[in-house]
Amino acid sequence: MMNNSLPEEIEIYRDRTWRREEESRVESAVEAEKLIEVVGFCAGLTDARRPGPSLYISVCGRRDAHMPRNVQKDPESSLAWRIKDEVMRRGRVYYAKLARGRSTFVAPRLLPHFHALWGIPRKEESTRLSNEARSVLKVLRREWEMATSDLRGSAGVADRPTFTRALDELQKSMKVVPADVLYEPSFTYIWMLSEGRFAKELSVKVKREDALREVARAFLNGAGMTVCGELAKVTGLTRPDAGRGNRALVAERYAERLAQGVYRLADLDERLSA
């Protein structure tokens, strides 16, 4: 964990903004969507051992929530899982495995910025995507959506681990998202093109430096203060890129630099007293 050195007032601020309190905990898909819109992006089912906002922690309503080994029999884990599935199914916010293979929710307002950082232009697909990923993408562009097993067969990727890596690759590059999940008669995801749900947002062109700034802004707005390496660990950005984003906030006086890698909101005192 990275937050051991945070002042208690910062933890309390995060309790409020990340809904880590009993009275504000998330209990439905609608409340989860509101959380994601406020924070900009958050993890799906991470617990207190990883930094950043998390749907699971917000469902638990406490900052020290730990995912149990037997999640099927745990009511909080089960509720978080059901809400995650429902949010994915509703399609009002973006959900996929993004940087470093982490399942992440992203508010539509931040999609142009995430896409500027991790998306791959169509003209670069032949050089930046694997053959298997391009085969899967070709099928989805023809069929629009498809269940996992059918997609693997149509793409001609016989090896299951190779197919899984191809899907992860397409999610990370923001080409494909899981649109639904079915548990009966057998477990499977339904996959579709990202642009099928978020064509408008993904078509917006954003400069890389602007994207770094806005991703940093979204995190700092909810965190109040960031410690060294925290933004990079939460988002999957490199530390130099995370630093560029934070320094851009300092340049516009949205943030203050306290030490190397440590930043806080310029108006944090006012927010804490509100």
GROMACS .gro file of C-alpha atoms in nm:
model
  274
    1MET     CA    1   0.000   0.000   0.000
    2MET     CA    2   0.118   0.351  -0.077
    3ASN     CA    3  -0.099   0.564   0.151
    4ASN     CA    4   0.056   0.491   0.492
    5SER     CA    5   0.222   0.834   0.500
    6LEU     CA    6  -0.088   1.032   0.407
    7PRO     CA    7  -0.219   1.279   0.666
    8GLU     CA    8  -0.546   1.169   0.825
    9GLU     CA    9  -0.722   1.476   0.684
   10ILE     CA   10  -0.640   1.351   0.333
   11GLU     CA   11  -0.777   1.006   0.414
   12ILE     CA   12  -1.096   1.168   0.542
   13TYR     CA   13  -1.120   1.375   0.223
   14ARG     CA   14  -1.083   1.056   0.017
   15ASP     CA   15  -1.342   0.881   0.233
   16ARG     CA   16  -1.588   1.146   0.122
   17THR     CA   17  -1.497   1.174  -0.248
   18TRP     CA   18  -1.438   0.801  -0.306
   19ARG     CA   19  -1.744   0.698  -0.100
   20ARG     CA   20  -1.549   0.501   0.158
   21GLU     CA   21  -1.804   0.578   0.432
   22GLU     CA   22  -2.096   0.365   0.550
   23GLU     CA   23  -2.354   0.638   0.491
   24SER     CA   24  -2.242   0.700   0.130
   25ARG     CA   25  -2.155   0.348   0.017
   26VAL     CA   26  -2.261   0.233  -0.329
   27GLU     CA   27  -2.557  -0.005  -0.337
   28SER     CA   28  -2.675   0.004  -0.699
   29ALA     CA   29  -2.559   0.044  -1.058
   30VAL     CA   30  -2.702   0.396  -1.070
   31GLU     CA   31  -2.500   0.496  -0.762
   32ALA     CA   32  -2.190   0.335  -0.915
   33GLU     CA   33  -2.236   0.541  -1.231
   34LYS     CA   34  -2.264   0.857  -1.021
   35LEU     CA   35  -1.941   0.767  -0.840
   36ILE     CA   36  -1.758   0.709  -1.170
   37GLU     CA   37  -1.881   1.038  -1.313
   38VAL     CA   38  -1.757   1.227  -1.006
   39VAL     CA   39  -1.413   1.063  -0.980
   40GLY     CA   40  -1.361   1.029  -1.357
   41PHE     CA   41  -1.225   0.676  -1.342
   42CYS     CA   42  -1.199   0.399  -1.086
   43ALA     CA   43  -1.095   0.037  -1.051
   44GLY     CA   44  -1.348  -0.242  -1.052
   45LEU     CA   45  -1.276  -0.494  -0.778
   46THR     CA   46  -0.950  -0.386  -0.615
   47ASP     CA   47  -0.930  -0.352  -0.237
   48ALA     CA   48  -0.733  -0.146   0.015
   49ARG     CA   49  -0.405  -0.304  -0.093
   50ARG     CA   50  -0.409  -0.095  -0.411
   51PRO     CA   51  -0.431   0.286  -0.426
   52GLY     CA   52  -0.709   0.480  -0.592
   53PRO     CA   53  -1.089   0.474  -0.598
   54SER     CA   54  -1.253   0.134  -0.636
   55LEU     CA   55  -1.608   0.014  -0.688
   56TYR     CA   56  -1.555  -0.270  -0.440
   57ILE     CA   57  -1.429  -0.037  -0.166
   58SER     CA   58  -1.721   0.200  -0.229
   59VAL     CA   59  -1.965  -0.090  -0.201
   60CYS     CA   60  -1.808  -0.183   0.133
   61GLY     CA   61  -1.813   0.179   0.248
   62ARG     CA   62  -1.483   0.165   0.437
   63ARG     CA   63  -1.124   0.245   0.346
   64ASP     CA   64  -0.971  -0.077   0.485
   65ALA     CA   65  -1.185  -0.319   0.282
   66HIS     CA   66  -1.009  -0.643   0.184
   67MET     CA   67  -1.141  -0.888  -0.073
   68PRO     CA   68  -1.194  -1.229   0.095
   69ARG     CA   69  -1.065  -1.552  -0.054
   70ASN     CA   70  -1.413  -1.695  -0.100
   71VAL     CA   71  -1.586  -1.411  -0.282
   72GLN     CA   72  -1.891  -1.620  -0.376
   73LYS     CA   73  -2.005  -1.645  -0.013
   74ASP     CA   74  -1.922  -1.287   0.084
   75PRO     CA   75  -2.221  -1.049   0.054
   76GLU     CA   76  -2.012  -0.737  -0.017
   77SER     CA   77  -1.803  -0.905  -0.286
   78SER     CA   78  -2.114  -1.057  -0.444
   79LEU     CA   79  -2.291  -0.721  -0.449
   80ALA     CA   80  -1.988  -0.547  -0.601
   81TRP     CA   81  -1.969  -0.817  -0.868
   82ARG     CA   82  -2.340  -0.784  -0.952
   83ILE     CA   83  -2.316  -0.405  -0.971
   84LYS     CA   84  -2.009  -0.432  -1.194
   85ASP     CA   85  -2.200  -0.660  -1.431
   86GLU     CA   86  -2.503  -0.430  -1.436
   87VAL     CA   87  -2.294  -0.117  -1.502
   88MET     CA   88  -2.120  -0.299  -1.787
   89ARG     CA   89  -2.456  -0.410  -1.926
   90ARG     CA   90  -2.610  -0.061  -1.908
   91GLY     CA   91  -2.321   0.088  -2.105
   92ARG     CA   92  -2.347   0.441  -1.966
   93VAL     CA   93  -1.981   0.441  -1.859
   94TYR     CA   94  -1.680   0.274  -2.018
   95TYR     CA   95  -1.557  -0.055  -1.875
   96ALA     CA   96  -1.264  -0.270  -1.989
   97LYS     CA   97  -0.921  -0.397  -1.894
   98LEU     CA   98  -0.703  -0.096  -1.965
   99ALA     CA   99  -0.340  -0.019  -1.877
  100ARG     CA  100  -0.157  -0.310  -1.711
  101GLY     CA  101  -0.462  -0.529  -1.761
  102ARG     CA  102  -0.666  -0.366  -1.486
  103SER     CA  103  -1.045  -0.363  -1.508
  104THR     CA  104  -1.134   0.005  -1.504
  105PHE     CA  105  -1.444   0.222  -1.528
  106VAL     CA  106  -1.408   0.554  -1.713
  107ALA     CA  107  -1.660   0.838  -1.726
  108PRO     CA  108  -1.755   0.939  -2.083
  109ARG     CA  109  -1.613   1.291  -2.028
  110LEU     CA  110  -1.264   1.144  -1.983
  111LEU     CA  111  -1.275   0.896  -2.272
  112PRO     CA  112  -1.112   1.132  -2.527
  113HIS     CA  113  -0.821   1.175  -2.286
  114PHE     CA  114  -0.780   0.805  -2.211
  115HIS     CA  115  -0.803   0.730  -2.582
  116ALA     CA  116  -0.533   0.987  -2.658
  117LEU     CA  117  -0.301   0.808  -2.415
  118TRP     CA  118  -0.379   0.441  -2.481
  119GLY     CA  119  -0.578   0.417  -2.803
  120ILE     CA  120  -0.425   0.298  -3.131
  121PRO     CA  121  -0.525   0.475  -3.455
  122ARG     CA  122  -0.670   0.246  -3.720
  123LYS     CA  123  -0.384   0.325  -3.958
  124GLU     CA  124  -0.136   0.189  -3.701
  125GLU     CA  125  -0.317  -0.136  -3.622
  126SER     CA  126  -0.113  -0.341  -3.870
  127THR     CA  127   0.213  -0.251  -3.695
  128ARG     CA  128   0.104  -0.227  -3.332
  129LEU     CA  129  -0.149  -0.509  -3.291
  130SER     CA  130  -0.070  -0.880  -3.299
  131ASN     CA  131  -0.200  -1.098  -3.581
  132GLU     CA  132  -0.444  -1.264  -3.340
  133ALA     CA  133  -0.577  -0.932  -3.215
  134ARG     CA  134  -0.632  -0.812  -3.570
  135SER     CA  135  -0.817  -1.135  -3.652
  136VAL     CA  136  -1.052  -1.085  -3.357
  137LEU     CA  137  -1.103  -0.720  -3.449
  138LYS     CA  138  -1.184  -0.811  -3.808
  139VAL     CA  139  -1.460  -1.046  -3.693
  140LEU     CA  140  -1.616  -0.789  -3.460
  141ARG     CA  141  -1.611  -0.524  -3.730
  142ARG     CA  142  -1.811  -0.762  -3.942
  143GLU     CA  143  -2.044  -0.910  -3.679
  144TRP     CA  144  -2.055  -0.615  -3.433
  145GLU     CA  145  -2.093  -0.832  -3.120
  146MET     CA  146  -2.027  -1.195  -3.033
  147ALA     CA  147  -1.992  -1.434  -2.740
  148THR     CA  148  -1.644  -1.542  -2.636
  149SER     CA  149  -1.646  -1.898  -2.771
  150ASP     CA  150  -1.807  -1.799  -3.102
  151LEU     CA  151  -1.561  -1.514  -3.142
  152ARG     CA  152  -1.262  -1.739  -3.082
  153GLY     CA  153  -1.386  -1.983  -3.344
  154SER     CA  154  -1.465  -1.717  -3.602
  155ALA     CA  155  -1.127  -1.550  -3.550
  156GLY     CA  156  -0.948  -1.881  -3.600
  157VAL     CA  157  -0.748  -1.855  -3.276
  158ALA     CA  158  -0.749  -2.211  -3.148
  159ASP     CA  159  -0.526  -2.160  -2.846
  160ARG     CA  160  -0.730  -2.023  -2.554
  161PRO     CA  161  -0.447  -1.833  -2.376
  162THR     CA  162  -0.346  -1.671  -2.706
  163PHE     CA  163  -0.705  -1.565  -2.765
  164THR     CA  164  -0.730  -1.422  -2.414
  165ARG     CA  165  -0.413  -1.220  -2.471
  166ALA     CA  166  -0.559  -1.089  -2.797
  167LEU     CA  167  -0.873  -0.972  -2.619
  168ASP     CA  168  -0.665  -0.808  -2.347
  169GLU     CA  169  -0.461  -0.635  -2.616
  170LEU     CA  170  -0.775  -0.502  -2.783
  171GLN     CA  171  -0.918  -0.381  -2.454
  172LYS     CA  172  -0.595  -0.204  -2.359
  173SER     CA  173  -0.589  -0.026  -2.695
  174MET     CA  174  -0.957   0.070  -2.647
  175LYS     CA  175  -1.081  -0.120  -2.951
  176VAL     CA  176  -1.311  -0.371  -2.779
  177VAL     CA  177  -1.522  -0.382  -2.462
  178PRO     CA  178  -1.726  -0.649  -2.284
  179ALA     CA  179  -2.088  -0.549  -2.339
  180ASP     CA  180  -2.260  -0.816  -2.130
  181VAL     CA  181  -2.196  -1.129  -1.931
  182LEU     CA  182  -2.409  -1.443  -1.923
  183TYR     CA  183  -2.396  -1.712  -1.655
  184GLU     CA  184  -2.650  -1.955  -1.801
  185PRO     CA  185  -2.640  -2.202  -1.967
  186SER     CA  186  -2.265  -2.139  -1.939
  187PHE     CA  187  -2.045  -1.845  -1.843
  188THR     CA  188  -1.948  -1.615  -2.130
  189TYR     CA  189  -1.887  -1.251  -2.210
  190ILE     CA  190  -2.045  -1.073  -2.505
  191TRP     CA  191  -1.787  -0.859  -2.685
  192MET     CA  192  -1.841  -0.554  -2.903
  193LEU     CA  193  -1.649  -0.264  -3.057
  194SER     CA  194  -1.584   0.026  -2.820
  195GLU     CA  195  -1.707   0.269  -3.085
  196GLY     CA  196  -2.041   0.091  -3.082
  197ARG     CA  197  -2.119   0.257  -2.750
  198PHE     CA  198  -1.891   0.558  -2.741
  199ALA     CA  199  -1.839   0.665  -3.103
  200LYS     CA  200  -1.873   1.036  -3.024
  201GLU     CA  201  -1.628   1.038  -2.734
  202LEU     CA  202  -1.369   0.820  -2.908
  203SER     CA  203  -1.373   1.041  -3.218
  204VAL     CA  204  -1.269   1.354  -3.026
  205LYS     CA  205  -0.904   1.442  -3.088
  206VAL     CA  206  -0.703   1.546  -2.782
  207LYS     CA  207  -0.336   1.637  -2.757
  208ARG     CA  208  -0.128   1.406  -2.543
  209GLU     CA  209  -0.017   1.682  -2.305
  210ASP     CA  210  -0.380   1.785  -2.252
  211ALA     CA  211  -0.477   1.424  -2.185
  212LEU     CA  212  -0.203   1.385  -1.923
  213ARG     CA  213  -0.320   1.702  -1.749
  214GLU     CA  214  -0.686   1.603  -1.741
  215VAL     CA  215  -0.622   1.250  -1.616
  216ALA     CA  216  -0.401   1.397  -1.343
  217ARG     CA  217  -0.673   1.653  -1.263
  218ALA     CA  218  -0.939   1.385  -1.226
  219PHE     CA  219  -0.727   1.184  -0.985
  220LEU     CA  220  -0.611   1.482  -0.777
  221ASN     CA  221  -0.966   1.615  -0.755
  222GLY     CA  222  -1.073   1.298  -0.577
  223ALA     CA  223  -0.750   1.226  -0.392
  224GLY     CA  224  -0.684   1.574  -0.257
  225MET     CA  225  -0.312   1.499  -0.249
  226THR     CA  226  -0.088   1.253  -0.432
  227VAL     CA  227   0.231   1.092  -0.307
  228CYS     CA  228   0.531   0.993  -0.515
  229GLY     CA  229   0.440   0.735  -0.779
  230GLU     CA  230   0.073   0.716  -0.683
  231LEU     CA  231  -0.078   0.859  -1.003
  232ALA     CA  232   0.141   0.631  -1.213
  233LYS     CA  233   0.041   0.323  -1.014
  234VAL     CA  234  -0.330   0.403  -1.025
  235THR     CA  235  -0.349   0.486  -1.397
  236GLY     CA  236  -0.072   0.280  -1.555
  237LEU     CA  237   0.105   0.593  -1.679
  238THR     CA  238   0.482   0.605  -1.666
  239ARG     CA  239   0.619   0.816  -1.382
  240PRO     CA  240   0.755   1.079  -1.622
  241ASP     CA  241   0.413   1.113  -1.787
  242ALA     CA  242   0.239   1.129  -1.450
  243GLY     CA  243   0.481   1.403  -1.349
  244ARG     CA  244   0.404   1.598  -1.665
  245GLY     CA  245   0.035   1.584  -1.588
  246ASN     CA  246   0.080   1.701  -1.230
  247ARG     CA  247   0.320   1.979  -1.325
  248ALA     CA  248   0.068   2.107  -1.580
  249LEU     CA  249  -0.181   2.144  -1.293
  250VAL     CA  250   0.076   2.341  -1.095
  251ALA     CA  251   0.134   2.568  -1.396
  252GLU     CA  252  -0.234   2.664  -1.402
  253ARG     CA  253  -0.243   2.694  -1.020
  254TYR     CA  254  -0.488   2.409  -0.979
  255ALA     CA  255  -0.229   2.223  -0.770
  256GLU     CA  256   0.070   2.293  -0.548
  257ARG     CA  257   0.396   2.097  -0.545
  258LEU     CA  258   0.497   2.010  -0.188
  259ALA     CA  259   0.800   1.793  -0.267
  260GLN     CA  260   0.931   1.575  -0.546
  261GLY     CA  261   0.634   1.369  -0.666
  262VAL     CA  262   0.400   1.513  -0.401
  263TYR     CA  263   0.115   1.742  -0.508
  264ARG     CA  264  -0.203   1.871  -0.348
  265LEU     CA  265  -0.505   2.071  -0.455
  266ALA     CA  266  -0.445   2.444  -0.434
  267ASP     CA  267  -0.785   2.494  -0.269
  268LEU     CA  268  -0.766   2.187  -0.047
  269ASP     CA  269  -0.801   2.381   0.278
  270GLU     CA  270  -1.126   2.535   0.157
  271ARG     CA  271  -1.256   2.194   0.050
  272LEU     CA  272  -1.165   2.038   0.384
  273SER     CA  273  -1.353   2.306   0.574
  274ALA     CA  274  -1.659   2.294   0.350
   0.00000   0.00000   0.00000
